[in-house]
Coordinates of C-alpha atoms in Angstrom, one line a residue:
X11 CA 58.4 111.3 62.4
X12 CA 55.5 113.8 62.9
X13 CA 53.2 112.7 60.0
X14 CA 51.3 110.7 62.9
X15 CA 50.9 114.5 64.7
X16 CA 49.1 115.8 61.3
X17 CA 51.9 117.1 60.1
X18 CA 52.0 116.7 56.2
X19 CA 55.9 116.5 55.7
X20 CA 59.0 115.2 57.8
X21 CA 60.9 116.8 60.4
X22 CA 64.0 116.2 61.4
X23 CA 65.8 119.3 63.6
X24 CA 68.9 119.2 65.0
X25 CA 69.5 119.7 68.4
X26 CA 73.5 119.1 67.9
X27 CA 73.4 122.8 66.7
X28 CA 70.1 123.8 68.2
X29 CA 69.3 126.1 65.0
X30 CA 67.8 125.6 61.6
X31 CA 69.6 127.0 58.7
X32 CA 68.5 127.9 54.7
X33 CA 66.4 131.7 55.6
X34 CA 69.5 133.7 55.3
X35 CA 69.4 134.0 59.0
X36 CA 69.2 131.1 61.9
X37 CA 65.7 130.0 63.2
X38 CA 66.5 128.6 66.6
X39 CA 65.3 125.4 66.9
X40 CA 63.6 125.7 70.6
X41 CA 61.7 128.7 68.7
X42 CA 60.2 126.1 66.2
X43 CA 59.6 124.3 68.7
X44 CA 57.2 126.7 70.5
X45 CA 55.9 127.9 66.6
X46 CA 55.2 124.1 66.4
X47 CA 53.6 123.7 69.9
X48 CA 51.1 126.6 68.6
X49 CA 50.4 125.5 65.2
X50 CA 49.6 122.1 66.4
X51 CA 47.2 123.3 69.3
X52 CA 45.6 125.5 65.8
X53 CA 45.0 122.1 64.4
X54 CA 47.5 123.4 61.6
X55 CA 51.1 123.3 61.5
X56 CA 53.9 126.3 61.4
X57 CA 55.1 126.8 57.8
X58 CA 57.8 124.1 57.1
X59 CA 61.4 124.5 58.1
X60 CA 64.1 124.6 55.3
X61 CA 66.4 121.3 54.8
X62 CA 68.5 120.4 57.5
X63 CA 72.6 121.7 56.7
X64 CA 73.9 121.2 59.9
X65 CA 76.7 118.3 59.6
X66 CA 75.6 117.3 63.4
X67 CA 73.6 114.7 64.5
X68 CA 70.0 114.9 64.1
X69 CA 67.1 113.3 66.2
X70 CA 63.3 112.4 65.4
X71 CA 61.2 114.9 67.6
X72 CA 60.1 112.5 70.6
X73 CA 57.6 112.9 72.7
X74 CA 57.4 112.2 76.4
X75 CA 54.7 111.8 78.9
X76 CA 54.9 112.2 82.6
X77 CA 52.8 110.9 85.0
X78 CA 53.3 112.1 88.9
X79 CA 53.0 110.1 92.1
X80 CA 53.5 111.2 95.5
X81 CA 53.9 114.2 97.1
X82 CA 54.6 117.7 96.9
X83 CA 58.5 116.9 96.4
X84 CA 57.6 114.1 93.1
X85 CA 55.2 117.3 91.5
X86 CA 58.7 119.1 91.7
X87 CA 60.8 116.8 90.9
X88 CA 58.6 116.2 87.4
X89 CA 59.1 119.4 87.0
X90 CA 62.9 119.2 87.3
X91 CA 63.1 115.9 84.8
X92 CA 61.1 117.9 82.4
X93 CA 63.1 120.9 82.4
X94 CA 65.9 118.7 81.8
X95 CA 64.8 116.6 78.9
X96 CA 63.5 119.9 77.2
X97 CA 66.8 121.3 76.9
X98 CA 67.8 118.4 75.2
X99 CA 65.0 118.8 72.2
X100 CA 62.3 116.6 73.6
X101 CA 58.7 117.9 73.5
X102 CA 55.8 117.3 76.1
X103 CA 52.6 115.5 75.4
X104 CA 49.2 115.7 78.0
X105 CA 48.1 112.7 76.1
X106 CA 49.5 109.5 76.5
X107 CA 48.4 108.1 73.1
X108 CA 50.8 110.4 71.5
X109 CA 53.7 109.5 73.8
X110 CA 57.1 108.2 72.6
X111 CA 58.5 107.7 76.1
X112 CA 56.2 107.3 79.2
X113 CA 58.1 108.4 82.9
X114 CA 56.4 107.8 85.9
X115 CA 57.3 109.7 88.6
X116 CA 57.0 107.0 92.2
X117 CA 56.3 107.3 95.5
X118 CA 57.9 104.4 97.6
X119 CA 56.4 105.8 101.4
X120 CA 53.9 102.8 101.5
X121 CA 52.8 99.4 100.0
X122 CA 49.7 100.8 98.1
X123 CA 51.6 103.6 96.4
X124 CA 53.8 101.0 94.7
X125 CA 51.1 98.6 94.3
X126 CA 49.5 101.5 91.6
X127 CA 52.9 101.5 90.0
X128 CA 52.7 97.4 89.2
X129 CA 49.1 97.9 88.1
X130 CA 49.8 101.1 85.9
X131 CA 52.8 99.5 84.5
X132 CA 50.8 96.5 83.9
X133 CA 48.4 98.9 81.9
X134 CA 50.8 100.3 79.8
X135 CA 52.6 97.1 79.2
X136 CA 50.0 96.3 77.3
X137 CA 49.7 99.6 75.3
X138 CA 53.3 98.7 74.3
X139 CA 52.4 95.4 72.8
X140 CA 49.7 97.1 70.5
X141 CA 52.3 99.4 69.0
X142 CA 52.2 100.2 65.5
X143 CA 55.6 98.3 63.4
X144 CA 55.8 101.1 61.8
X145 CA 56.1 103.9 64.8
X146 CA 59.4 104.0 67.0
X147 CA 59.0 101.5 70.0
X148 CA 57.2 103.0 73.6
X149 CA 59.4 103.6 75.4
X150 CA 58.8 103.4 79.5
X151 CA 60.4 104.8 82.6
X152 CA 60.4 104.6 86.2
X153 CA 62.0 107.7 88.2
X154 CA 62.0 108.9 91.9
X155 CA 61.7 106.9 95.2
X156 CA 60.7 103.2 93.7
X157 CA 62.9 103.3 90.9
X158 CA 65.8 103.7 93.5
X159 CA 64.3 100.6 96.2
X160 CA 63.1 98.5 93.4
X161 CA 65.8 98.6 90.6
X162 CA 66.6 94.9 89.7
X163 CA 63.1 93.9 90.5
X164 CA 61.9 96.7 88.3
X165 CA 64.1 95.7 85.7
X166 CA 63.6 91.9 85.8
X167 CA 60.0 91.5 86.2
X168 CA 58.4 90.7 83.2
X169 CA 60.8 93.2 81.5
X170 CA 58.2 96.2 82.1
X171 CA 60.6 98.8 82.0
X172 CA 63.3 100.1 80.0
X173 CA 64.9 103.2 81.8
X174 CA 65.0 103.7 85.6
X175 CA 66.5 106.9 87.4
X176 CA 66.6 107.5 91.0
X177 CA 65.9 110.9 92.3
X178 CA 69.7 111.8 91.7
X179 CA 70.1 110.9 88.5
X180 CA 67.5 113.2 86.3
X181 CA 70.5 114.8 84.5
X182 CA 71.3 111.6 83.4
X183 CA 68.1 110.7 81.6
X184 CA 68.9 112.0 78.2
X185 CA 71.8 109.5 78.0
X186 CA 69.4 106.7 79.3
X187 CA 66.9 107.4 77.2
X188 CA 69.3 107.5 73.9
X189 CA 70.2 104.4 76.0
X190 CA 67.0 102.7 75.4
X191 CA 66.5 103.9 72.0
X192 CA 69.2 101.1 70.8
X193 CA 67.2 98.4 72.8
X194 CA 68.9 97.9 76.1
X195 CA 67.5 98.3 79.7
X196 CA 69.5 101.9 80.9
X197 CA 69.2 102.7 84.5
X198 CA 71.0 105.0 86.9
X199 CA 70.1 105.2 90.9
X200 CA 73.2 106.5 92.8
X201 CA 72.2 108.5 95.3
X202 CA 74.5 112.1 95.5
X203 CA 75.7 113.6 99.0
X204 CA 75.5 117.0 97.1
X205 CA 72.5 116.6 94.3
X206 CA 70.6 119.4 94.2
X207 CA 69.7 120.7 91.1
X208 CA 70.4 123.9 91.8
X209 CA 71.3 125.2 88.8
X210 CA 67.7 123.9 87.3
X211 CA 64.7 126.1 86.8
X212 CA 62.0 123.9 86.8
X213 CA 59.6 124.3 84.1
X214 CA 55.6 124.3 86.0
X215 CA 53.5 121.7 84.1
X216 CA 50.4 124.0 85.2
X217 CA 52.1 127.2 83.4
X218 CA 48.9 129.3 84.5
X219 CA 48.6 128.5 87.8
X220 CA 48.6 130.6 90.7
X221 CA 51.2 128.4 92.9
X222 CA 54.3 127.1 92.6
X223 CA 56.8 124.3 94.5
X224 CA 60.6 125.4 95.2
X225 CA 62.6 122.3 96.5
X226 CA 65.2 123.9 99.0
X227 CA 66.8 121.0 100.1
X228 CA 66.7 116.9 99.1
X229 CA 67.4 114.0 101.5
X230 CA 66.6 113.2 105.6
X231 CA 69.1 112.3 108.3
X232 CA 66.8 111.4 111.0
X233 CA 66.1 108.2 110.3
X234 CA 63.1 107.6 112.3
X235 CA 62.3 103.9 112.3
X236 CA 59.4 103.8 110.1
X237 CA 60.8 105.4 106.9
X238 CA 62.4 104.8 103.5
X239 CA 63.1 108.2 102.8
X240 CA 66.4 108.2 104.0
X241 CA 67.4 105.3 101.8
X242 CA 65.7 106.5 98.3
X243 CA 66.6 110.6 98.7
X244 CA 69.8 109.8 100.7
X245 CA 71.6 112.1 102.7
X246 CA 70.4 116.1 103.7
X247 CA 71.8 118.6 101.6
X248 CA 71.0 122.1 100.6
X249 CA 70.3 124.4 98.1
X250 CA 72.5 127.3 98.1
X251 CA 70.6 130.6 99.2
X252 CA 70.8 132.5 96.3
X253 CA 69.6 130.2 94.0
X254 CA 66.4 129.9 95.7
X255 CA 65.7 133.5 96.1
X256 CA 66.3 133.5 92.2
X257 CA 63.3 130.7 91.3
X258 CA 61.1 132.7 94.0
X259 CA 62.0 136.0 92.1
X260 CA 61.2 134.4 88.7
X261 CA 58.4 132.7 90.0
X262 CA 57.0 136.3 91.3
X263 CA 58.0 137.7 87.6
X264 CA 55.2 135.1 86.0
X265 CA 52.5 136.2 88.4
X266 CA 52.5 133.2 90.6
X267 CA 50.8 133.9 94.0
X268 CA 52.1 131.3 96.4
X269 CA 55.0 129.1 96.7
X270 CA 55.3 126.5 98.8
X271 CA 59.3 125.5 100.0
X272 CA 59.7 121.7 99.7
X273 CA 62.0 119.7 101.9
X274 CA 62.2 115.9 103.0
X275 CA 63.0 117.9 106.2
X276 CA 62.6 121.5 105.2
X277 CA 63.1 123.4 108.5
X278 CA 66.6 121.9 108.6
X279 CA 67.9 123.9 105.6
X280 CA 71.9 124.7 106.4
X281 CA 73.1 126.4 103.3
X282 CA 77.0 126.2 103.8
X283 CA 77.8 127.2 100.1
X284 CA 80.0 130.0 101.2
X285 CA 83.0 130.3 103.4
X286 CA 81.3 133.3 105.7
X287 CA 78.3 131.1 105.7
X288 CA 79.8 128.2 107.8
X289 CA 80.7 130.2 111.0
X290 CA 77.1 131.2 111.7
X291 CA 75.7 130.3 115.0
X292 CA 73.6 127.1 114.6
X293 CA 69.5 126.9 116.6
X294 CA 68.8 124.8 119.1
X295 CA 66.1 122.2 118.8
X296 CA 62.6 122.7 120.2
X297 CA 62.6 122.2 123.6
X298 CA 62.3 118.5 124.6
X299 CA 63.7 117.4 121.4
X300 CA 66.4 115.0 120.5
X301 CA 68.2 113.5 117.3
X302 CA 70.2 110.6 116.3
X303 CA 73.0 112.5 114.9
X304 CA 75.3 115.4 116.7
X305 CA 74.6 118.6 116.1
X306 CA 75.3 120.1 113.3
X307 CA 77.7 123.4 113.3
X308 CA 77.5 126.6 110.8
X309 CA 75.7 127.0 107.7
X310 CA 72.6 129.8 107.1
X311 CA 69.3 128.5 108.7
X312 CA 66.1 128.0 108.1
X313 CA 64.9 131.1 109.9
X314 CA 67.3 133.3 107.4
X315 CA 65.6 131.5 104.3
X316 CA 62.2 132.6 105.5
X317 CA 63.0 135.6 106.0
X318 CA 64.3 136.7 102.4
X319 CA 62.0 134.3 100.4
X320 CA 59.6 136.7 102.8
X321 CA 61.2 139.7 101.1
X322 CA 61.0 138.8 97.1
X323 CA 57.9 140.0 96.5
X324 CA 54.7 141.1 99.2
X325 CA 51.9 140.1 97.1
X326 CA 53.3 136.4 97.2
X327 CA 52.1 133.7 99.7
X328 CA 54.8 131.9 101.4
X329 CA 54.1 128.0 103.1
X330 CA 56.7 125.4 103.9
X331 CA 56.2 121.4 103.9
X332 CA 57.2 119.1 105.7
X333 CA 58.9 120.2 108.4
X334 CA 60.0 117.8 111.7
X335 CA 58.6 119.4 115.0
X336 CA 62.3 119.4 116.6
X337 CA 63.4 122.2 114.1
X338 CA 61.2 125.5 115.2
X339 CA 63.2 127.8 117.4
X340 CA 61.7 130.6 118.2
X341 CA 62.5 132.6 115.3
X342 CA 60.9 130.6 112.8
X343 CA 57.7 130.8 114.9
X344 CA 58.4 135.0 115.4
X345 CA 58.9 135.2 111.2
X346 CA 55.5 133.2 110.5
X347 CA 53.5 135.9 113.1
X348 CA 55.8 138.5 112.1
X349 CA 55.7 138.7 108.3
X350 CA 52.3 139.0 106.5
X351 CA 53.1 136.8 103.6
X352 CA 54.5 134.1 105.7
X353 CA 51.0 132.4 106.4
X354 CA 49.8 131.4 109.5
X355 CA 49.7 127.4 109.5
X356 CA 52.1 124.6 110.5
X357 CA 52.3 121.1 109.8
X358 CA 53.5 119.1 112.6
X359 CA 54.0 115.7 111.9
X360 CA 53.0 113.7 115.3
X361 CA 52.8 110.0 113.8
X362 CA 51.6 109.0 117.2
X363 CA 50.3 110.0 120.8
X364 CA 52.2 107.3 122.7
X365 CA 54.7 108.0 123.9
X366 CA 56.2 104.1 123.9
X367 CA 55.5 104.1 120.6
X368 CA 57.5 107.6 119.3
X369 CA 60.1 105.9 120.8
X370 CA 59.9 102.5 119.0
X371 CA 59.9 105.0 115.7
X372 CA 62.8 106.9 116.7
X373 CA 60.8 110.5 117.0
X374 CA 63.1 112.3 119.1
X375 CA 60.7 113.6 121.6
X376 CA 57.2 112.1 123.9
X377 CA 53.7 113.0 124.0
X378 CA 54.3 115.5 126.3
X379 CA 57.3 117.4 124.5
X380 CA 55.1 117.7 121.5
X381 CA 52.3 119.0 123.4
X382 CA 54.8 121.3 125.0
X383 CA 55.4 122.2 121.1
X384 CA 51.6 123.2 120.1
X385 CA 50.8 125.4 122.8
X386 CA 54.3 127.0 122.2
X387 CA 53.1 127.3 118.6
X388 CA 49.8 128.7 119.6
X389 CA 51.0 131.4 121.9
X390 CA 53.5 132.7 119.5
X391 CA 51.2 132.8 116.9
X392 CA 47.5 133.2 117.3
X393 CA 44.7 131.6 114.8
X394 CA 47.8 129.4 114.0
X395 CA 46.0 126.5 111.7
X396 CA 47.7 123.1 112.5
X397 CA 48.2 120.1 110.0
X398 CA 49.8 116.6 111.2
X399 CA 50.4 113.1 110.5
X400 CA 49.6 109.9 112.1
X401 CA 50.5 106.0 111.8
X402 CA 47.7 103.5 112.6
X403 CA 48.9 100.2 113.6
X404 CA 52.9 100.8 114.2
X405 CA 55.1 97.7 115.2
X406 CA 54.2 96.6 119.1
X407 CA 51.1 99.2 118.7
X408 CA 48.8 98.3 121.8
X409 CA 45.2 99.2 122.2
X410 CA 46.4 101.6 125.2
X411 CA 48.4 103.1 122.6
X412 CA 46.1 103.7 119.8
X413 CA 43.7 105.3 122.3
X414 CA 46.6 107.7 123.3
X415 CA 46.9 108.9 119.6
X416 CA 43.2 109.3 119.6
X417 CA 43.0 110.9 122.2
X418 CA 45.9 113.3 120.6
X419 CA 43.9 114.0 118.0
X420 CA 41.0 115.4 119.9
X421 CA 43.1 117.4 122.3
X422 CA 45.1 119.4 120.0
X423 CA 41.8 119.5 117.2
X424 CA 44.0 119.7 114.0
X425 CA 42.4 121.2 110.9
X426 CA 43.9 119.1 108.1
X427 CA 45.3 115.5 108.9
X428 CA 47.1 113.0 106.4
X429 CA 46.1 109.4 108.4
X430 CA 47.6 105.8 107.2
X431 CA 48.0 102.3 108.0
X432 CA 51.5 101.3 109.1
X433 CA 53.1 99.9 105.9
X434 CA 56.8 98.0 106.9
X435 CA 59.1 98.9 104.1
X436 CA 62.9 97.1 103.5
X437 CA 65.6 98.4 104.6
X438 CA 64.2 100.0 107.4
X439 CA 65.3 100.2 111.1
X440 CA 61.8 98.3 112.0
X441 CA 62.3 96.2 109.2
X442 CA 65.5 94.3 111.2
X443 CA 65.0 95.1 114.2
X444 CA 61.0 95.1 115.1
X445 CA 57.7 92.7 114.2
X446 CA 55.2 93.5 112.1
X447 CA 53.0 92.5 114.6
X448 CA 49.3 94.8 114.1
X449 CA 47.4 92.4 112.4
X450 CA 45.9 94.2 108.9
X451 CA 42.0 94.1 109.8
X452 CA 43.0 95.8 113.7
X453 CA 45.1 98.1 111.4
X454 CA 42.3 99.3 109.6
X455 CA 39.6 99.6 112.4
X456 CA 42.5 101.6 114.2
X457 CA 42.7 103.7 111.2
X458 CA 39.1 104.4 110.5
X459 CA 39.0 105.1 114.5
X460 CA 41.2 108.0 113.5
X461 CA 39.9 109.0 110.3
X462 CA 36.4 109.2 112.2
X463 CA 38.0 111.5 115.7
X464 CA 39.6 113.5 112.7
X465 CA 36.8 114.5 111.0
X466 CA 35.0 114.9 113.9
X467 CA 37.5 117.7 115.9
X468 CA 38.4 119.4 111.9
X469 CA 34.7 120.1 111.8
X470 CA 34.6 121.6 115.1
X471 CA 37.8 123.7 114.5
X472 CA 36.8 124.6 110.9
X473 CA 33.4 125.6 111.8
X474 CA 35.1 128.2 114.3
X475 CA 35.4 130.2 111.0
X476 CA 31.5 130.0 110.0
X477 CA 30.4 134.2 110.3
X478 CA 34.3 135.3 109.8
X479 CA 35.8 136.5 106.7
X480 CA 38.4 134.6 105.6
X481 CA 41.3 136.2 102.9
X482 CA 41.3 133.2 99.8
X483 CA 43.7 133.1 97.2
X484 CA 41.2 132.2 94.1
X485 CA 42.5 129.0 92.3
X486 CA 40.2 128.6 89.6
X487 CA 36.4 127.0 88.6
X488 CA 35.2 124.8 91.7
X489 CA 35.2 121.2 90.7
X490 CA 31.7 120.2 91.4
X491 CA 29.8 123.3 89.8
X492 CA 30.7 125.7 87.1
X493 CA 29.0 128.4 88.9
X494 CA 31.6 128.6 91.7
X495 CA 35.1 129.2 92.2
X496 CA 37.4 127.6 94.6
X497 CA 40.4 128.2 96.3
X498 CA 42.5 128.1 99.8
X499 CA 42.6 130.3 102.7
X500 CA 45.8 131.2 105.0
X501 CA 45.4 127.8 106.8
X502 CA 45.6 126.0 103.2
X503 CA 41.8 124.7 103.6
X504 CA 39.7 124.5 101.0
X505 CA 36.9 127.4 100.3
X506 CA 34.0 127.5 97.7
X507 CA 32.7 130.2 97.0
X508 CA 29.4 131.1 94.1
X509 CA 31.0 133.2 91.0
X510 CA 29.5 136.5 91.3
X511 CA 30.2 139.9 91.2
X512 CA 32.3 141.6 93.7
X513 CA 33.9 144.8 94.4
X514 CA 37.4 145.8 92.7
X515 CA 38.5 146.5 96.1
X516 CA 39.9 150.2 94.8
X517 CA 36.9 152.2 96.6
X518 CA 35.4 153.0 93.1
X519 CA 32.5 151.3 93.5
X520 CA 33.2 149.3 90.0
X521 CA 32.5 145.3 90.3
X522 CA 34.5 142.7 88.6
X523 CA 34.6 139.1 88.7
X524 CA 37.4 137.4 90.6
X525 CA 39.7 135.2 88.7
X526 CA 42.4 132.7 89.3
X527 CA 45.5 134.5 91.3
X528 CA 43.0 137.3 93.1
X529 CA 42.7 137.5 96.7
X530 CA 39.5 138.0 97.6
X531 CA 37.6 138.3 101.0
X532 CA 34.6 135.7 101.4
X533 CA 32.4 135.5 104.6
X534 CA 32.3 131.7 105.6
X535 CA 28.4 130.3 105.4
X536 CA 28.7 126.9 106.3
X537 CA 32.0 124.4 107.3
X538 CA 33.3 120.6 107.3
X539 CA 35.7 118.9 107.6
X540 CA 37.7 119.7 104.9
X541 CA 36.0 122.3 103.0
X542 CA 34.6 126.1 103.9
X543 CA 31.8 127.2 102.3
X544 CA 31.0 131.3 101.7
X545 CA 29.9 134.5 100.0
X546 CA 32.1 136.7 98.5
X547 CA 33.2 139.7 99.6
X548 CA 35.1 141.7 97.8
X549 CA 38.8 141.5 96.1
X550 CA 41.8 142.8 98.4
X551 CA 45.6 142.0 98.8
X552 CA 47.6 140.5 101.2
X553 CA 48.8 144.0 102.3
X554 CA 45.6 145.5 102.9
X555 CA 44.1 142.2 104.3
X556 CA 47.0 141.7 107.0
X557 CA 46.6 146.1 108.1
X558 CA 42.7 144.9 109.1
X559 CA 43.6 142.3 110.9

């Protein structure tokens, strides 16, 4: 099956016994595997395995392809379907000529995301039709948040697909996939009240890069209005503690510099896992806050979490994403200041500055409680860098409104903004129970309106920094010029920086160069709206940096 890969003879391993057998001693097959990977990156292959002995059921090498859409939690959960589907003998291609089976991973939050699903699969339908007779079939999956809303549509229409897996079911997609192989359509989208995938280690499909994700818990209870998050990643649940702390402390082990903690709702983590867990003393909300639901008793908090993920490993960068503004008591807010890993910026989610209007989504809170919010933020923790986002054109939007939102937007002067046009999805509270009634064209002038204030107050808050020295974890060769290095400050904006010498940062008076996972120190030349310009400085850690503060 690999004489299409340049491989000069056939190879069948077995994955029913995992080993190869004829050298006197066993050659795991997951070792091949990796000898394979190597060879065929050489352009020459690993000397050939032995005849296969093994009485089990053996399985053609396939190769699978994953394509990402979405956020932070799809990049994760990729990596989750992928650590799967290796253990069960199948190998990874970059390139999707080479692909056996091809798994998108969909976002479902809006009409355009899943409008570049229908054209993508409409793209690859037709790379199916122009397979080879004599290769396997392609293969083609959908996973995640549209493979869960759109099933039988999915299914049905024009026969695109052959496997589809909700963001439940990735344990399940070896047994699809063998599924598929004997021509049926294979899908599997319940959603779990427990699903976790604790007991995964995801494997990073950017092995050397300097951050990583770490899903802590899956689902959303709030049930604002607006969303389908609720109804494609179901209910909350938790990751147990310890399990956690164990990817951040393996994570650490490779190097990696930053994590990021993923949640639908991630400041609601309540790990009741353990008996002595669910007597704990449970947070109020922020102040002026509400939810749908009753409060929710026992369990470790979010606050605990931060503070041991804190704890793994000083050198390491700790964010979180994406909270909901009614879940930061004060010690959350006390941690972030406290701790000098923990850094210093906060996304809070506003979606709107009217206060009619939070309450047609089902917010929980008004303008003014949210404003209440952001200063609280800023006094507990100055320099604080703020991140939000914002609905143009929600059901029963008036003009009065909009302006509120804009004028939102100027008075709290976020620095990084995530800005859409109101997209109504099924199932949705505002699907039965509200209009659609923000024509699109007022939709989009509404949304430009924003984009435009946006830009216009990130500027003036970014180019605060312009003549400070900022402390920039490096990322890696800048996009736009070879000669310059990129990577992202505390406040997780953007800084470019020229590739020269620096100082080692060990008083020696040697020079280096910096390279991807350094923190360096770069004075800030010039700013926009979404990028900081500088000199660099020299290279430092997070220790020393946060004892000059």
């Amino acid at each position: 099956c690999l004489l299409q890969r340049g491989v000069q003879y056939p190879v069948r391993p077995c994955f029913a016994c995992s080993a190869w057998s004829g050298f006197g001693e066993l050659i795991q097959g997951a070792e091949w595997l990796q000898n394979f990977g190597k060879g065929n990156r050489r352009g020459t292959p690993p000397p050939p395995p032995p005849a296969l002995s093994c009485p089990g059921a053996a399985f053609c090498l396939t190769a699978v392809y994953l394509e990402t859409y979405g956020c932070q939690m799809n990049v994760n959960d990729t990596e989750i379907a992928w650590a799967i589907l290796q253990k069960s003998g199948y190998l990874r291609t970059h390139r999707l000529e080479e692909a056996d089976v091809i798994l998108l991973v969909t976002c479902s939050i809006r009409e355009k995301a899943e409008q570049a699903i229908w054209n993508r699969l409409r793209h690859l339908t037709a790379l199916k039709s122009k397979r080879l007779r004599s290769q396997a079939p392609l293969r083609i999956g959908i996973l995640g948040c549209m493979a869960e809303r759109l099933k039988e549509e999915i299914l049905h229409k024009e026969k695109l697909v052959d496997i589809v897996a909700g963001p439940d079911a990735y344990r399940d997609l070896p047994r699809l996939l063998a599924v598929a192989e004997s021509g049926q359509q294979a899908a599997n989208v319940l959603l779990s009240l427990d699903e976790t995938y604790a007991d995964v280690l995801p494997v990073q499909t950017s092995p050397d890069a300097t951050s990583a994700f770490v899903s802590i818990m899956r689902g959303c209870d709030n049930m604002c209005s607006y969303c389908i998050v609720p109804f494609t990643r179901g209910r909350e649940r938790s990751r147990p503690l310890a399990s956690i702390l164990q990817e951040v402390k393996m994570l650490s082990d490779q190097g990696v510099k930053e994590v990021t903690l993923l949640g639908q709702n991630v400041n609601s983590f309540r790990d009741t896992s353990e008996v002595q867990f669910r007597s704990a003393a449970a947070p109020g909300l922020s102040r002026g806050f509400s939810t749908i639901y009753r409060a929710k008793e026992g369990g470790l908090r979010f606050a605990h979490l931060l503070d041991q993920a804190s704890r793994v490993d000083p050198e390491m960068r700790i964010r979180f994403t994406s909270p909901h503004p009614k879940d930061f008591p004060d010690e959350v807010l006390q941690l972030v200041q406290d701790r000098h890993n923990i850094c210093k910026q906060l996304h809070l989610p506003a979606q709107s500055g009217s206060s009619r209007v939070l309450e047609a989504m089902r917010r929980g809170y008004t303008r003014e409680a949210y404003l209440e919010l952001v200063q609280r933020v800023r006094d507990s923790i100055p320099g604080v860098s703020l991140s939000s986002d914002f609905i143009a054109g929600f059901c029963g939007e008036t003009e009065d409104d909009h302006q509120q939102t804009v004028s939102l937007l100027r008075q709290v002067r976020y620095n990084v903004g995530f800005l859409f046009a109101y997209s109504m999805r099924q199932k949705t509270r505002a699907y039965h129970r509200l209009q659609d009634d923000v024509p699109a064209e007022v939709k989009r002038r509404r949304l430009e309106e924003l984009i435009s204030v946006f830009r216009e107050e990130a500027s003036r808050a970014n180019g605060a920094m312009v003549g400070r020295s900022q402390l920039v974890l490096v990322e890696g060769p800048s996009k736009r010029s070879a000669a310059e290095l990129c990577g992202r400050n505390d406040g997780n904006i953007r800084v470019v920086f020229p590739d020269t010498e620096m100082e080692d940062g060990t008083g020696s008076g040697a020079v280096v160069r910096a390279q991807p996972g350094d923190y360096v120190l770069v004075k800030v030349t010039s700013a926009s709206s979404q990028t900081l310009k500088g000199v660099l400085l020299r290279r430092t850690s997070l220790r020393e940096s946060a004892a000059h503060r």
